[in-house]
Structure formats: structure tokens, C-alpha cells
Short mmCIF file of C-alpha atoms in Angstrom, two decimals:
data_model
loop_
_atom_site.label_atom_id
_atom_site.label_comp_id
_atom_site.label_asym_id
_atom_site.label_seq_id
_atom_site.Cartn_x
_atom_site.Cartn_y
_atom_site.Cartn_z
CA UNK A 1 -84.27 -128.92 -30.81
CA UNK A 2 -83.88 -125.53 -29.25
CA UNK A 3 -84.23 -126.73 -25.76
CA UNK A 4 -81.17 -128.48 -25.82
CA UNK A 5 -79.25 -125.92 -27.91
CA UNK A 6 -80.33 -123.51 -25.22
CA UNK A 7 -78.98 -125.59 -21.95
CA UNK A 8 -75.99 -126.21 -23.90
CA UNK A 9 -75.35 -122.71 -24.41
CA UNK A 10 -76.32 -122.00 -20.55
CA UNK A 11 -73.92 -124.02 -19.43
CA UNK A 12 -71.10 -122.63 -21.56
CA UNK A 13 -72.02 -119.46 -19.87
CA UNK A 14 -72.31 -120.46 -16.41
CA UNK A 15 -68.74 -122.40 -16.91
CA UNK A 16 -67.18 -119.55 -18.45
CA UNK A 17 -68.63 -117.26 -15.26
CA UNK A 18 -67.90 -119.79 -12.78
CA UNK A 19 -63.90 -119.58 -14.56
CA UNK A 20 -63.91 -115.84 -14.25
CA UNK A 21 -65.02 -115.76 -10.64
CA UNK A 22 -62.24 -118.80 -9.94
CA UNK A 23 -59.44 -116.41 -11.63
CA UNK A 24 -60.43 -113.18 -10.11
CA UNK A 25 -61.46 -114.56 -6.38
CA UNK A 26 -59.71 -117.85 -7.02
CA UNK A 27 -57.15 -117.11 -4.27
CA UNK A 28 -59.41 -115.39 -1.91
CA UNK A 29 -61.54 -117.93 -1.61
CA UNK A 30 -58.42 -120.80 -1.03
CA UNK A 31 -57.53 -118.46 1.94
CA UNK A 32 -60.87 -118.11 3.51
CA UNK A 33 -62.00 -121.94 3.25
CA UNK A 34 -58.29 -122.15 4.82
CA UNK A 35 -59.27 -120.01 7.74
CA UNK A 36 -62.82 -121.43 7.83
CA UNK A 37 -61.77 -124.83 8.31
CA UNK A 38 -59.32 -124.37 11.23
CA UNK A 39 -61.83 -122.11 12.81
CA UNK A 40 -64.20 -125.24 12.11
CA UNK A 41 -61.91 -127.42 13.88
CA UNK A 42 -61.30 -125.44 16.88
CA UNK A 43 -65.23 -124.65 17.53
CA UNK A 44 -65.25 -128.62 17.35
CA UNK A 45 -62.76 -128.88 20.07
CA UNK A 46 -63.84 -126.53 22.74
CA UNK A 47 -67.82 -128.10 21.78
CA UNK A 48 -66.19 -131.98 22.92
CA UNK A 49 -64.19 -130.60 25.82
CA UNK A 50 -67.48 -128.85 27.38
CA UNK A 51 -69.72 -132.13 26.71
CA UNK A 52 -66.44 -134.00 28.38
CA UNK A 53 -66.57 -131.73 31.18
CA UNK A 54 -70.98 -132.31 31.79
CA UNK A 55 -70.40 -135.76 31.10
CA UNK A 56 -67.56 -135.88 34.33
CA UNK A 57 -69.66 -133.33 36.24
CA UNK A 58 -72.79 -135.21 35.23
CA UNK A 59 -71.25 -138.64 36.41
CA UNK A 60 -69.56 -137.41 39.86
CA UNK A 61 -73.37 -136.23 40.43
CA UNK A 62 -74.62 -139.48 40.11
CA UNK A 63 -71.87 -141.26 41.95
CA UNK A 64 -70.63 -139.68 45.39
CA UNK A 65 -68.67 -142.84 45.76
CA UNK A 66 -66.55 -141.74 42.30
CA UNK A 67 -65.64 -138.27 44.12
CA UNK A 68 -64.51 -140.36 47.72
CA UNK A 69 -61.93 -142.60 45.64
CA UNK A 70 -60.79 -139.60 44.09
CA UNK A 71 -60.44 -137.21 46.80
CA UNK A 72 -58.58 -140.42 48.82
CA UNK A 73 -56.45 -140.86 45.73
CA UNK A 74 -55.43 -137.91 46.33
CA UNK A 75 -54.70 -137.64 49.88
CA UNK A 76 -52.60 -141.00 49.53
CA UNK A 77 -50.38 -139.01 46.90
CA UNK A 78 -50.21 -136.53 48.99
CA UNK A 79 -49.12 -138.61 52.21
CA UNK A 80 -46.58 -140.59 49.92
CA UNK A 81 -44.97 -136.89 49.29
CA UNK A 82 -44.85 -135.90 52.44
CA UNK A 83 -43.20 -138.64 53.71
CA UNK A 84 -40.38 -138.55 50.70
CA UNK A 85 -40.14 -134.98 51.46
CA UNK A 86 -39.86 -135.25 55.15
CA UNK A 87 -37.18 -138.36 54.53
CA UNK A 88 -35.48 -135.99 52.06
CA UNK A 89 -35.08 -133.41 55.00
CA UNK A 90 -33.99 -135.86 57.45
CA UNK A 91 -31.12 -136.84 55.58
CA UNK A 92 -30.61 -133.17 55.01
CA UNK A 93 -30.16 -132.63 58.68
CA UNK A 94 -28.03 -135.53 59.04
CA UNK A 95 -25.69 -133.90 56.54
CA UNK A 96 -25.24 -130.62 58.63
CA UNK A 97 -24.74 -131.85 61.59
CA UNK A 98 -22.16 -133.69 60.32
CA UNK A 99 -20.31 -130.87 58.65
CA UNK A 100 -20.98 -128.71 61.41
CA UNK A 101 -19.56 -131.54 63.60
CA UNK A 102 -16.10 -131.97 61.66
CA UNK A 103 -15.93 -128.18 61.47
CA UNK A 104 -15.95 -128.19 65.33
CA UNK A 105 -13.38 -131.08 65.59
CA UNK A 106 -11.25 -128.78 63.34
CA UNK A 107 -11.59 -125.80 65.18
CA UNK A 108 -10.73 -127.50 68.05
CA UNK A 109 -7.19 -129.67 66.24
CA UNK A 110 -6.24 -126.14 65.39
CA UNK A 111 -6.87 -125.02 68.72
CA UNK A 112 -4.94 -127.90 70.53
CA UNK A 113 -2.21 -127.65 67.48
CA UNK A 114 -1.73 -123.79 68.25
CA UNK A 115 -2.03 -124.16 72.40
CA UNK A 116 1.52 -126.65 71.68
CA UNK A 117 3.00 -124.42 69.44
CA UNK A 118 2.21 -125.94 66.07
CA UNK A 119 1.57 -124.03 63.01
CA UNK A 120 -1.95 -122.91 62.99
CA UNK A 121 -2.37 -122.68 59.58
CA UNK A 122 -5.02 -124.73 58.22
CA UNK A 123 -5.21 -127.62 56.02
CA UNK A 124 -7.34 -126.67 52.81
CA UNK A 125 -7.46 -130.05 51.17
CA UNK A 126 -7.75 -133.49 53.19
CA UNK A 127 -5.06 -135.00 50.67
CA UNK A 128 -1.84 -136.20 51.80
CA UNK A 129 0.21 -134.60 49.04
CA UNK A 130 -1.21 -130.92 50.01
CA UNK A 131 1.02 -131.80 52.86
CA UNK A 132 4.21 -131.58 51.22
CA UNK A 133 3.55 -128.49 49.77
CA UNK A 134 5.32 -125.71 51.30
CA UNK A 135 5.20 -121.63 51.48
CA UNK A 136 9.08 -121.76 50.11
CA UNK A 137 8.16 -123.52 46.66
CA UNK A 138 5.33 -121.51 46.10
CA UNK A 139 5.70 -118.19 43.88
CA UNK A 140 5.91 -114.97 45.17
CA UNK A 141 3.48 -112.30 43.78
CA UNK A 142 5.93 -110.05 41.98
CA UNK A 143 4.85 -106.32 42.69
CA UNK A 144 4.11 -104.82 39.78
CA UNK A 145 2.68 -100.91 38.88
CA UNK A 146 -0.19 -100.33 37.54
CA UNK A 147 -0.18 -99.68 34.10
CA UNK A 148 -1.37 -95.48 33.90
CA UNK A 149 -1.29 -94.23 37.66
CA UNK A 150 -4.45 -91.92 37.87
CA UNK A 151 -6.00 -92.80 35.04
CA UNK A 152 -9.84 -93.44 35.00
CA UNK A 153 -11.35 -94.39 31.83
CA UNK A 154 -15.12 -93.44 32.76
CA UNK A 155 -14.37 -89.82 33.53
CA UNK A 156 -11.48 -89.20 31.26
CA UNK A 157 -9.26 -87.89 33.52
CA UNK A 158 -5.22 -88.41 33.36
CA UNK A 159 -5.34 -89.74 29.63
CA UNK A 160 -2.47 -88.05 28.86
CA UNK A 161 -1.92 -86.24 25.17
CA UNK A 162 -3.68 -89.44 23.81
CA UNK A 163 -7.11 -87.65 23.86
CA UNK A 164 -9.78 -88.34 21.01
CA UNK A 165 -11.73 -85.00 19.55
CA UNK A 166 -14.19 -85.09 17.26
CA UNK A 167 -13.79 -83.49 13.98
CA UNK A 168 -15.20 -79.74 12.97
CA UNK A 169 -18.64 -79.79 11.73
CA UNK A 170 -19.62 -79.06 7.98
CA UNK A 171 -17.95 -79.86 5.18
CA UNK A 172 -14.42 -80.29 4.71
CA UNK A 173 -12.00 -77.37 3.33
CA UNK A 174 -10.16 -78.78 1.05
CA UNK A 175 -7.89 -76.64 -2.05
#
């Protein structure tokens, strides 16, 4: 009958030990199976993404054909790009040359308009209404003065009485 007493009574003092290590370390030991476990889970990743890696490197060993499709994959995308790209600067081109074309025509409007004696001055905006617009309804800048002639803030010169001082150092003399 002692044998069991005894296990009993082993138990009771490997629970109570096993509490006392969970309520002095208890935290400790969350933190590190924490850290463990991601650690865990990123050795896992970089193991599948070498074994990936062999298995592709492994494979394009065994079949030459697998790298030709790929490499003329490739060069197709690359074609197909070039040619959107070289249509995309085409139209570009188009685009300046037409600018540069109704700049020229007018230049030379303004040219003809000044040669007969016609105002110069040049249209800003294509719209008819710009047209009725004149110099004599618009408003004249009015001339005003500057606010403090000579004044520069960054040097501090020509500030007038208005100037800031600092106060005397130490403590104040009061009565």
C-alpha cells in the first residue's frame, strides 16, 4: 500500500513544481514558443522555395525544349512591346508636327495680318467670344506703393522704431 501512497505523493510534488515553474517562467516561455514558432515557419519557407528552385533548375536540365518555349515566350512579349511602344511614338510624332505645323500657319496669319496693317496682337484662345473682348473693358492695374519702402525683413534693416529686443538676463527687479 505504500507504493501507491508514494506515486500519489510524487505527483502532488511534480504538479505543484511544474505550477511554480508555470508562474515564475509562465510568461517567458509564452514569448519564446511565440518566437520559436514564427522562426519555425520562416525556416519552412525559405526550405520549400530552395527545393522549388532545384526542382525548376532540375527540370529545365532535363528538358532543353522547356527553356526554348520560354526564352521565345519571351522574345514574343518583348516584340509585342516594341511594337506598342514604337506605335505609341508614332502617334507622338504625328502630334508635333501638327502643333509645330499650326504654330507656323500662325506665325505666318500674324505675319500677313501685320504686313496689311492689322493688329498684330495675338489670339490666346481659339473661342469666338475672346474676340469681343477688348483692351478698353479690361481693368487697369492701379499703381500702388509698396507697403514699407526699404524695408527688408531678412536683414532687419529700415524697420523703423518697431524693433523687437530681447529682455535683460537674470532675474527680474522687482520692489
Amino acid at each position: 500500500m505504500e507504493e501507491p501512497e508514494k506515486d500519489a505523493e510524487r505527483q502532488k510534488e511534480t504538479a505543484t513544481q511544474v505550477l511554480h515553474i508555470l508562474s515564475e517562467y509562465g510568461w517567458y516561455i509564452l514569448f519564446c514558443s511565440i518566437a520559436i514558432y514564427f522562426l519555425m515557419q520562416r525556416i519552412n519557407g525559405m526550405l520549400q522555395s530552395r527545393s522549388h528552385k532545384r526542382t525548376q533548375a532540375s527540370e529545365a536540365q532535363l528538358e532543353p525544349s522547356l527553356i526554348l518555349r520560354r526564352q521565345e515566350a519571351m522574345d514574343a512579349a518583348r516584340y509585342r512591346m516594341q511594337q506598342e511602344l514604337d506605335a505609341q511614338a508614332a502617334k507622338y510624332r504625328e502630334k508635333q508636327k501638327e502643333i509645330e505645323e499650326e504654330k507656323r500657319r500662325e506665325k505666318i496669319e500674324a505675319w500677313e495680318n501685320m504686313q496689311e496693317g492689322k493688329s498684330s496682337r495675338k489670339r490666346t484662345s481659339p473661342h469666338p467670344e475672346s474676340e469681343f473682348t477688348t483692351t478698353s473693358t479690361a481693368k487697369p492695374k492701379s499703381e500702388k506703393k509698396p507697403l514699407r519702402a526699404g524695408f527688408n525683413p531678412l536683414t532687419g534693416d529700415g524697420g523703423g522704431s518697431c524693433s523687437w529686443r530681447p529682455g535683460r538676463r537674470g532675474p527680474s527687479s522687482g520692489a
